[in-house]
Amino acid sequence: MTNEKLFQRIWNHCDFGLLGTSTVSMYFYLLWQLKKNQAKEFSVADTQISRDLGISRNTVRICREKLKRVGLLYFEIPKGGSVQYNFEKTNNAKNSETQKESFQKEKIILKKQKAIKSSEKKFPKS
């Protein structure tokens, strides 16, 4: 798959509000690594991604899972090694509507959780 097609996939595939800026940044970072390594499969340590993007390692893991869930990224984690990323093995448009629906539900749940937290701050338990 060409880089142009991979760039186009994220523009056509998802609402950026659902993915978040860190996830989108990580996607483009991984595309840059793909081009830099000139291989279908490549590995990058979480610590390297964290350092380069200025995000925590936990955020790297969360972003990676989001990208996999929406079908934009495939990865494997070998024992004791860096994560192996592969854009060729992604499930292109398969289940994209279902994935979008689950992301919409997740967004609604997050909004409700934020509303609950903010109301707890305003009205502390007595």
Short mmCIF file of N, CA, C and O in Angstrom, two decimals:
data_model
loop_
_atom_site.label_atom_id
_atom_site.label_comp_id
_atom_site.label_asym_id
_atom_site.label_seq_id
_atom_site.Cartn_x
_atom_site.Cartn_y
_atom_site.Cartn_z
N MET A 1 0.85 -1.16 0.00
CA MET A 1 0.00 0.00 0.00
C MET A 1 0.90 1.24 0.00
O MET A 1 1.85 1.31 0.77
N THR A 2 0.59 2.20 -0.83
CA THR A 2 1.42 3.39 -0.93
C THR A 2 1.14 4.35 0.23
O THR A 2 0.07 4.30 0.86
N ASN A 3 2.11 5.20 0.47
CA ASN A 3 1.93 6.19 1.54
C ASN A 3 0.75 7.09 1.27
O ASN A 3 0.02 7.48 2.19
N GLU A 4 0.55 7.42 0.01
CA GLU A 4 -0.58 8.29 -0.34
C GLU A 4 -1.91 7.64 0.06
O GLU A 4 -2.79 8.31 0.60
N LYS A 5 -2.04 6.35 -0.19
CA LYS A 5 -3.27 5.65 0.19
C LYS A 5 -3.43 5.60 1.71
O LYS A 5 -4.53 5.72 2.23
N LEU A 6 -2.31 5.43 2.42
CA LEU A 6 -2.37 5.40 3.88
C LEU A 6 -2.76 6.75 4.45
O LEU A 6 -3.52 6.84 5.41
N PHE A 7 -2.25 7.84 3.85
CA PHE A 7 -2.66 9.18 4.27
C PHE A 7 -4.15 9.37 4.01
O PHE A 7 -4.88 9.89 4.84
N GLN A 8 -4.60 8.93 2.84
CA GLN A 8 -6.00 9.10 2.45
C GLN A 8 -6.93 8.33 3.37
O GLN A 8 -8.03 8.79 3.67
N ARG A 9 -6.49 7.16 3.84
CA ARG A 9 -7.34 6.32 4.70
C ARG A 9 -7.75 7.04 5.97
O ARG A 9 -8.91 6.97 6.39
N ILE A 10 -6.83 7.73 6.60
CA ILE A 10 -7.19 8.39 7.85
C ILE A 10 -8.10 9.59 7.59
O ILE A 10 -8.99 9.88 8.38
N TRP A 11 -7.92 10.27 6.45
CA TRP A 11 -8.79 11.40 6.14
C TRP A 11 -10.22 10.92 5.86
O TRP A 11 -11.19 11.58 6.22
N ASN A 12 -10.35 9.79 5.21
CA ASN A 12 -11.67 9.26 4.85
C ASN A 12 -12.30 8.42 5.95
O ASN A 12 -13.52 8.29 6.01
N HIS A 13 -11.50 7.86 6.80
CA HIS A 13 -11.98 6.82 7.70
C HIS A 13 -12.68 7.33 8.95
O HIS A 13 -13.74 6.85 9.31
N CYS A 14 -12.07 8.25 9.64
CA CYS A 14 -12.56 8.57 10.98
C CYS A 14 -12.75 10.05 11.21
O CYS A 14 -12.14 10.88 10.58
N ASP A 15 -13.58 10.30 12.17
CA ASP A 15 -13.75 11.65 12.70
C ASP A 15 -12.60 11.88 13.68
O ASP A 15 -12.40 11.10 14.61
N PHE A 16 -11.82 12.93 13.47
CA PHE A 16 -10.66 13.17 14.31
C PHE A 16 -11.03 13.40 15.77
O PHE A 16 -10.24 13.11 16.66
N GLY A 17 -12.21 13.90 16.01
CA GLY A 17 -12.65 14.11 17.38
C GLY A 17 -12.76 12.80 18.14
O GLY A 17 -12.56 12.75 19.34
N LEU A 18 -13.05 11.73 17.44
CA LEU A 18 -13.15 10.42 18.07
C LEU A 18 -11.78 9.84 18.37
O LEU A 18 -11.61 9.17 19.37
N LEU A 19 -10.83 10.08 17.49
CA LEU A 19 -9.50 9.52 17.70
C LEU A 19 -8.67 10.34 18.68
O LEU A 19 -7.97 9.79 19.50
N GLY A 20 -8.74 11.63 18.58
CA GLY A 20 -7.94 12.49 19.43
C GLY A 20 -6.64 12.88 18.76
O GLY A 20 -6.14 12.19 17.87
N THR A 21 -6.09 13.97 19.22
CA THR A 21 -4.89 14.51 18.57
C THR A 21 -3.66 13.62 18.77
O THR A 21 -2.85 13.48 17.86
N SER A 22 -3.53 13.00 19.93
CA SER A 22 -2.38 12.12 20.17
C SER A 22 -2.41 10.92 19.24
O SER A 22 -1.38 10.50 18.70
N THR A 23 -3.59 10.36 19.02
CA THR A 23 -3.73 9.19 18.17
C THR A 23 -3.42 9.54 16.71
O THR A 23 -2.72 8.81 16.02
N VAL A 24 -3.93 10.67 16.27
CA VAL A 24 -3.67 11.11 14.89
C VAL A 24 -2.18 11.41 14.72
O VAL A 24 -1.57 11.02 13.73
N SER A 25 -1.58 12.06 15.71
CA SER A 25 -0.14 12.34 15.66
C SER A 25 0.66 11.05 15.58
O SER A 25 1.62 10.94 14.82
N MET A 26 0.25 10.07 16.37
CA MET A 26 0.97 8.80 16.36
C MET A 26 0.83 8.10 15.01
O MET A 26 1.78 7.51 14.51
N TYR A 27 -0.35 8.17 14.41
CA TYR A 27 -0.56 7.56 13.10
C TYR A 27 0.40 8.16 12.07
O TYR A 27 1.08 7.43 11.35
N PHE A 28 0.48 9.48 12.03
CA PHE A 28 1.38 10.13 11.08
C PHE A 28 2.85 9.87 11.43
O PHE A 28 3.68 9.74 10.54
N TYR A 29 3.16 9.75 12.70
CA TYR A 29 4.52 9.41 13.12
C TYR A 29 4.88 8.02 12.60
O TYR A 29 5.98 7.79 12.09
N LEU A 30 3.94 7.07 12.74
CA LEU A 30 4.20 5.71 12.28
C LEU A 30 4.32 5.65 10.75
O LEU A 30 5.11 4.87 10.21
N LEU A 31 3.54 6.48 10.05
CA LEU A 31 3.70 6.55 8.59
C LEU A 31 5.08 7.08 8.22
O LEU A 31 5.72 6.61 7.28
N TRP A 32 5.57 8.05 8.99
CA TRP A 32 6.91 8.58 8.77
C TRP A 32 7.95 7.48 9.01
O TRP A 32 8.90 7.33 8.24
N GLN A 33 7.76 6.68 10.06
CA GLN A 33 8.67 5.57 10.34
C GLN A 33 8.63 4.53 9.23
O GLN A 33 9.65 3.97 8.85
N LEU A 34 7.44 4.29 8.70
CA LEU A 34 7.28 3.35 7.60
C LEU A 34 8.11 3.80 6.40
O LEU A 34 8.84 3.01 5.80
N LYS A 35 7.99 5.06 6.07
CA LYS A 35 8.75 5.60 4.94
C LYS A 35 10.25 5.58 5.22
O LYS A 35 11.05 5.23 4.35
N LYS A 36 10.62 5.91 6.43
CA LYS A 36 12.03 5.95 6.83
C LYS A 36 12.67 4.55 6.76
O LYS A 36 13.79 4.40 6.28
N ASN A 37 11.93 3.54 7.20
CA ASN A 37 12.45 2.16 7.22
C ASN A 37 12.32 1.46 5.87
O ASN A 37 12.96 0.44 5.65
N GLN A 38 11.47 1.96 5.01
CA GLN A 38 11.23 1.39 3.68
C GLN A 38 11.00 -0.12 3.73
O GLN A 38 11.57 -0.89 2.96
N ALA A 39 10.14 -0.53 4.65
CA ALA A 39 9.78 -1.94 4.77
C ALA A 39 8.30 -2.04 5.10
O ALA A 39 7.72 -1.10 5.64
N LYS A 40 7.69 -3.18 4.77
CA LYS A 40 6.26 -3.36 5.07
C LYS A 40 6.04 -3.47 6.57
O LYS A 40 5.03 -3.03 7.09
N GLU A 41 6.99 -4.08 7.25
CA GLU A 41 6.88 -4.27 8.69
C GLU A 41 8.10 -3.63 9.35
O GLU A 41 9.21 -3.78 8.87
N PHE A 42 7.87 -2.92 10.44
CA PHE A 42 8.96 -2.25 11.13
C PHE A 42 8.66 -2.22 12.62
O PHE A 42 7.54 -2.47 13.04
N SER A 43 9.67 -1.95 13.41
CA SER A 43 9.45 -1.88 14.85
C SER A 43 9.98 -0.56 15.39
O SER A 43 10.97 -0.02 14.90
N VAL A 44 9.26 -0.05 16.38
CA VAL A 44 9.64 1.16 17.08
C VAL A 44 9.29 0.94 18.55
O VAL A 44 8.19 0.50 18.86
N ALA A 45 10.22 1.26 19.42
CA ALA A 45 9.98 1.10 20.85
C ALA A 45 9.00 2.16 21.34
O ALA A 45 9.00 3.30 20.86
N ASP A 46 8.17 1.78 22.30
CA ASP A 46 7.22 2.73 22.90
C ASP A 46 7.94 3.93 23.49
O ASP A 46 7.46 5.06 23.41
N THR A 47 9.11 3.68 24.08
CA THR A 47 9.86 4.78 24.69
C THR A 47 10.32 5.78 23.62
O THR A 47 10.34 6.98 23.88
N GLN A 48 10.67 5.28 22.44
CA GLN A 48 11.09 6.17 21.36
C GLN A 48 9.91 7.03 20.88
O GLN A 48 10.05 8.22 20.69
N ILE A 49 8.76 6.40 20.69
CA ILE A 49 7.56 7.13 20.27
C ILE A 49 7.20 8.17 21.32
O ILE A 49 6.92 9.33 21.01
N SER A 50 7.24 7.75 22.58
CA SER A 50 6.92 8.64 23.69
C SER A 50 7.84 9.86 23.70
O SER A 50 7.39 10.99 23.84
N ARG A 51 9.12 9.61 23.53
CA ARG A 51 10.10 10.70 23.53
C ARG A 51 9.90 11.63 22.33
O ARG A 51 9.91 12.85 22.48
N ASP A 52 9.70 11.06 21.16
CA ASP A 52 9.58 11.86 19.94
C ASP A 52 8.29 12.69 19.90
O ASP A 52 8.29 13.81 19.40
N LEU A 53 7.20 12.13 20.40
CA LEU A 53 5.92 12.84 20.36
C LEU A 53 5.60 13.63 21.63
O LEU A 53 4.66 14.42 21.65
N GLY A 54 6.37 13.38 22.68
CA GLY A 54 6.13 14.10 23.93
C GLY A 54 4.87 13.64 24.64
O GLY A 54 4.17 14.44 25.25
N ILE A 55 4.57 12.34 24.54
CA ILE A 55 3.41 11.77 25.23
C ILE A 55 3.90 10.61 26.11
O ILE A 55 5.00 10.10 25.92
N SER A 56 3.08 10.21 27.06
CA SER A 56 3.48 9.12 27.96
C SER A 56 3.43 7.77 27.25
O SER A 56 2.76 7.62 26.22
N ARG A 57 4.12 6.80 27.80
CA ARG A 57 4.11 5.45 27.20
C ARG A 57 2.72 4.84 27.29
O ARG A 57 2.31 4.10 26.40
N ASN A 58 1.99 5.17 28.35
CA ASN A 58 0.62 4.67 28.47
C ASN A 58 -0.25 5.24 27.35
O ASN A 58 -1.08 4.52 26.78
N THR A 59 -0.06 6.51 27.02
CA THR A 59 -0.81 7.13 25.93
C THR A 59 -0.44 6.48 24.60
O THR A 59 -1.31 6.28 23.75
N VAL A 60 0.82 6.11 24.43
CA VAL A 60 1.24 5.40 23.21
C VAL A 60 0.46 4.10 23.08
O VAL A 60 -0.06 3.77 22.01
N ARG A 61 0.34 3.36 24.16
CA ARG A 61 -0.40 2.08 24.12
C ARG A 61 -1.87 2.31 23.80
O ARG A 61 -2.47 1.58 23.01
N ILE A 62 -2.47 3.32 24.42
CA ILE A 62 -3.89 3.62 24.19
C ILE A 62 -4.11 4.00 22.72
O ILE A 62 -5.05 3.52 22.08
N CYS A 63 -3.25 4.86 22.20
CA CYS A 63 -3.37 5.30 20.81
C CYS A 63 -3.22 4.12 19.84
O CYS A 63 -3.96 4.01 18.87
N ARG A 64 -2.27 3.26 20.13
CA ARG A 64 -2.04 2.08 19.29
C ARG A 64 -3.29 1.21 19.25
O ARG A 64 -3.71 0.74 18.19
N GLU A 65 -3.92 1.02 20.40
CA GLU A 65 -5.14 0.20 20.47
C GLU A 65 -6.29 0.86 19.71
O GLU A 65 -7.06 0.18 19.02
N LYS A 66 -6.42 2.19 19.82
CA LYS A 66 -7.47 2.90 19.08
C LYS A 66 -7.28 2.72 17.58
O LYS A 66 -8.25 2.45 16.85
N LEU A 67 -6.05 2.88 17.12
CA LEU A 67 -5.77 2.74 15.68
C LEU A 67 -6.06 1.32 15.20
O LEU A 67 -6.57 1.13 14.10
N LYS A 68 -5.76 0.35 16.03
CA LYS A 68 -6.06 -1.03 15.67
C LYS A 68 -7.57 -1.27 15.64
O LYS A 68 -8.09 -1.91 14.72
N ARG A 69 -8.27 -0.72 16.63
CA ARG A 69 -9.71 -0.92 16.73
C ARG A 69 -10.46 -0.37 15.52
O ARG A 69 -11.45 -0.94 15.08
N VAL A 70 -10.01 0.76 14.99
CA VAL A 70 -10.69 1.35 13.84
C VAL A 70 -10.16 0.81 12.51
O VAL A 70 -10.61 1.22 11.45
N GLY A 71 -9.18 -0.08 12.56
CA GLY A 71 -8.69 -0.73 11.35
C GLY A 71 -7.64 0.04 10.58
O GLY A 71 -7.41 -0.23 9.41
N LEU A 72 -6.98 0.99 11.23
CA LEU A 72 -5.94 1.76 10.55
C LEU A 72 -4.54 1.22 10.78
O LEU A 72 -3.59 1.64 10.12
N LEU A 73 -4.39 0.28 11.71
CA LEU A 73 -3.07 -0.20 12.06
C LEU A 73 -3.14 -1.65 12.52
O LEU A 73 -4.13 -2.07 13.13
N TYR A 74 -2.09 -2.40 12.21
CA TYR A 74 -1.95 -3.76 12.72
C TYR A 74 -0.61 -3.82 13.42
O TYR A 74 0.38 -3.26 12.95
N PHE A 75 -0.56 -4.49 14.55
CA PHE A 75 0.71 -4.65 15.25
C PHE A 75 0.75 -5.96 16.02
O PHE A 75 -0.28 -6.55 16.31
N GLU A 76 1.96 -6.40 16.30
CA GLU A 76 2.20 -7.57 17.14
C GLU A 76 3.25 -7.19 18.16
O GLU A 76 4.15 -6.40 17.86
N ILE A 77 3.16 -7.78 19.34
CA ILE A 77 4.14 -7.50 20.38
C ILE A 77 4.86 -8.81 20.72
O ILE A 77 4.32 -9.65 21.44
N PRO A 78 6.08 -8.98 20.19
CA PRO A 78 6.83 -10.19 20.52
C PRO A 78 7.37 -10.12 21.95
O PRO A 78 7.58 -9.02 22.48
N LYS A 79 7.58 -11.27 22.56
CA LYS A 79 8.10 -11.28 23.92
C LYS A 79 9.49 -10.63 23.96
O LYS A 79 10.38 -11.01 23.22
N GLY A 80 9.61 -9.64 24.83
CA GLY A 80 10.89 -9.00 25.04
C GLY A 80 11.38 -8.10 23.92
O GLY A 80 12.51 -7.67 23.93
N GLY A 81 10.53 -7.82 22.95
CA GLY A 81 10.96 -6.98 21.83
C GLY A 81 10.09 -5.77 21.64
O GLY A 81 9.10 -5.58 22.33
N SER A 82 10.49 -4.95 20.68
CA SER A 82 9.70 -3.77 20.34
C SER A 82 8.49 -4.19 19.53
O SER A 82 8.49 -5.23 18.87
N VAL A 83 7.49 -3.36 19.54
CA VAL A 83 6.25 -3.62 18.82
C VAL A 83 6.52 -3.65 17.32
O VAL A 83 7.21 -2.78 16.79
N GLN A 84 5.97 -4.65 16.63
CA GLN A 84 6.10 -4.77 15.18
C GLN A 84 4.85 -4.19 14.54
O GLN A 84 3.75 -4.70 14.74
N TYR A 85 5.01 -3.11 13.78
CA TYR A 85 3.89 -2.45 13.12
C TYR A 85 3.83 -2.88 11.66
O TYR A 85 4.84 -3.08 11.01
N ASN A 86 2.59 -2.99 11.15
CA ASN A 86 2.40 -3.36 9.76
C ASN A 86 1.10 -2.73 9.26
O ASN A 86 0.03 -3.00 9.80
N PHE A 87 1.20 -1.91 8.23
CA PHE A 87 0.02 -1.27 7.67
C PHE A 87 -0.64 -2.14 6.60
O PHE A 87 -1.78 -1.90 6.23
N GLU A 88 0.07 -3.14 6.08
CA GLU A 88 -0.46 -4.00 5.04
C GLU A 88 -1.52 -4.96 5.57
O GLU A 88 -2.42 -5.36 4.85
N LYS A 89 -1.42 -5.34 6.83
CA LYS A 89 -2.32 -6.35 7.41
C LYS A 89 -3.58 -5.76 8.03
O LYS A 89 -4.34 -6.47 8.66
N THR A 90 -3.81 -4.47 7.86
CA THR A 90 -4.99 -3.86 8.45
C THR A 90 -6.25 -4.34 7.77
O THR A 90 -6.23 -4.73 6.60
N ASN A 91 -7.35 -4.28 8.48
CA ASN A 91 -8.64 -4.70 7.92
C ASN A 91 -9.32 -3.49 7.29
O ASN A 91 -10.23 -2.92 7.83
N ASN A 92 -8.88 -3.13 6.11
CA ASN A 92 -9.26 -1.92 5.36
C ASN A 92 -10.60 -1.33 5.74
O ASN A 92 -10.68 -0.50 6.61
N ALA A 93 -11.65 -1.68 5.08
CA ALA A 93 -12.95 -1.08 5.38
C ALA A 93 -13.85 -2.08 6.08
O ALA A 93 -15.01 -1.83 6.29
N LYS A 94 -13.32 -3.23 6.40
CA LYS A 94 -14.10 -4.28 7.03
C LYS A 94 -14.61 -3.80 8.39
O LYS A 94 -13.85 -3.31 9.21
N ASN A 95 -15.89 -3.92 8.58
CA ASN A 95 -16.55 -3.53 9.83
C ASN A 95 -16.39 -2.05 10.16
O ASN A 95 -16.48 -1.67 11.31
N SER A 96 -16.16 -1.21 9.17
CA SER A 96 -15.92 0.20 9.46
C SER A 96 -17.15 0.86 10.08
O SER A 96 -17.02 1.70 10.96
N GLU A 97 -18.34 0.51 9.63
CA GLU A 97 -19.55 1.10 10.22
C GLU A 97 -19.71 0.66 11.67
O GLU A 97 -20.03 1.47 12.52
N THR A 98 -19.47 -0.61 11.94
CA THR A 98 -19.56 -1.11 13.31
C THR A 98 -18.54 -0.42 14.19
O THR A 98 -18.83 -0.05 15.32
N GLN A 99 -17.33 -0.22 13.66
CA GLN A 99 -16.27 0.44 14.41
C GLN A 99 -16.63 1.89 14.68
O GLN A 99 -16.41 2.39 15.78
N LYS A 100 -17.20 2.57 13.71
CA LYS A 100 -17.60 3.96 13.91
C LYS A 100 -18.69 4.05 14.97
O LYS A 100 -18.68 4.94 15.82
N GLU A 101 -19.64 3.11 14.93
CA GLU A 101 -20.72 3.10 15.91
C GLU A 101 -20.16 2.87 17.31
O GLU A 101 -20.58 3.55 18.26
N SER A 102 -19.23 1.94 17.45
CA SER A 102 -18.67 1.67 18.78
C SER A 102 -17.86 2.87 19.27
O SER A 102 -17.87 3.18 20.46
N PHE A 103 -17.20 3.57 18.35
CA PHE A 103 -16.46 4.77 18.73
C PHE A 103 -17.43 5.87 19.16
O PHE A 103 -17.14 6.61 20.11
N GLN A 104 -18.57 6.00 18.47
CA GLN A 104 -19.57 6.99 18.86
C GLN A 104 -20.08 6.70 20.27
O GLN A 104 -20.23 7.60 21.08
N LYS A 105 -20.37 5.41 20.55
CA LYS A 105 -20.84 5.02 21.88
C LYS A 105 -19.79 5.32 22.93
O LYS A 105 -20.10 5.80 24.02
N GLU A 106 -18.52 5.04 22.59
CA GLU A 106 -17.43 5.31 23.52
C GLU A 106 -17.32 6.81 23.82
O GLU A 106 -17.11 7.22 24.95
N LYS A 107 -17.51 7.63 22.79
CA LYS A 107 -17.45 9.08 22.96
C LYS A 107 -18.56 9.55 23.89
O LYS A 107 -18.35 10.40 24.76
N ILE A 108 -19.76 9.00 23.73
CA ILE A 108 -20.89 9.37 24.58
C ILE A 108 -20.61 8.97 26.03
O ILE A 108 -20.87 9.75 26.95
N ILE A 109 -20.06 7.79 26.23
CA ILE A 109 -19.74 7.32 27.58
C ILE A 109 -18.71 8.25 28.22
O ILE A 109 -18.84 8.62 29.39
N LEU A 110 -17.68 8.64 27.46
CA LEU A 110 -16.66 9.54 27.99
C LEU A 110 -17.25 10.89 28.38
O LEU A 110 -16.89 11.47 29.41
N LYS A 111 -18.18 11.41 27.56
CA LYS A 111 -18.82 12.68 27.89
C LYS A 111 -19.62 12.56 29.18
O LYS A 111 -19.61 13.46 30.01
N LYS A 112 -20.33 11.43 29.34
CA LYS A 112 -21.11 11.23 30.56
C LYS A 112 -20.21 11.14 31.78
O LYS A 112 -20.52 11.69 32.83
N GLN A 113 -19.06 10.45 31.62
CA GLN A 113 -18.13 10.33 32.74
C GLN A 113 -17.57 11.70 33.12
O GLN A 113 -17.42 12.00 34.30
N LYS A 114 -17.26 12.52 32.13
CA LYS A 114 -16.75 13.87 32.41
C LYS A 114 -17.81 14.70 33.11
O LYS A 114 -17.51 15.46 34.03
N ALA A 115 -19.06 14.56 32.69
CA ALA A 115 -20.15 15.31 33.31
C ALA A 115 -20.33 14.90 34.77
O ALA A 115 -20.54 15.74 35.65
N ILE A 116 -20.21 13.61 35.03
CA ILE A 116 -20.34 13.11 36.40
C ILE A 116 -19.21 13.65 37.26
O ILE A 116 -19.42 14.11 38.38
N LYS A 117 -17.98 13.62 36.73
CA LYS A 117 -16.83 14.12 37.49
C LYS A 117 -16.97 15.61 37.78
O LYS A 117 -16.65 16.06 38.88
N SER A 118 -17.42 16.36 36.80
CA SER A 118 -17.56 17.80 37.02
C SER A 118 -18.67 18.10 38.02
O SER A 118 -18.57 19.03 38.82
N SER A 119 -19.73 17.31 38.01
CA SER A 119 -20.81 17.53 38.98
C SER A 119 -20.36 17.13 40.38
O SER A 119 -20.79 17.73 41.36
N GLU A 120 -19.48 16.13 40.48
CA GLU A 120 -18.96 15.75 41.80
C GLU A 120 -18.08 16.85 42.37
O GLU A 120 -18.05 17.07 43.57
N LYS A 121 -17.37 17.56 41.50
CA LYS A 121 -16.53 18.67 41.96
C LYS A 121 -17.39 19.83 42.45
O LYS A 121 -17.07 20.48 43.42
N LYS A 122 -18.49 20.09 41.74
CA LYS A 122 -19.37 21.19 42.10
C LYS A 122 -20.13 20.88 43.38
O LYS A 122 -20.37 21.75 44.21
N PHE A 123 -20.58 19.64 43.52
CA PHE A 123 -21.39 19.24 44.66
C PHE A 123 -20.71 18.09 45.40
O PHE A 123 -21.05 16.92 45.18
N PRO A 124 -19.75 18.38 46.25
CA PRO A 124 -19.05 17.31 46.98
C PRO A 124 -20.02 16.53 47.89
O PRO A 124 -21.00 17.08 48.37
N LYS A 125 -19.69 15.27 48.07
CA LYS A 125 -20.52 14.42 48.94
C LYS A 125 -20.42 14.91 50.37
O LYS A 125 -19.37 15.30 50.84
N SER A 126 -21.55 14.87 51.07
CA SER A 126 -21.55 15.34 52.46
C SER A 126 -21.70 14.18 53.41
O SER A 126 -22.10 13.13 53.11
#
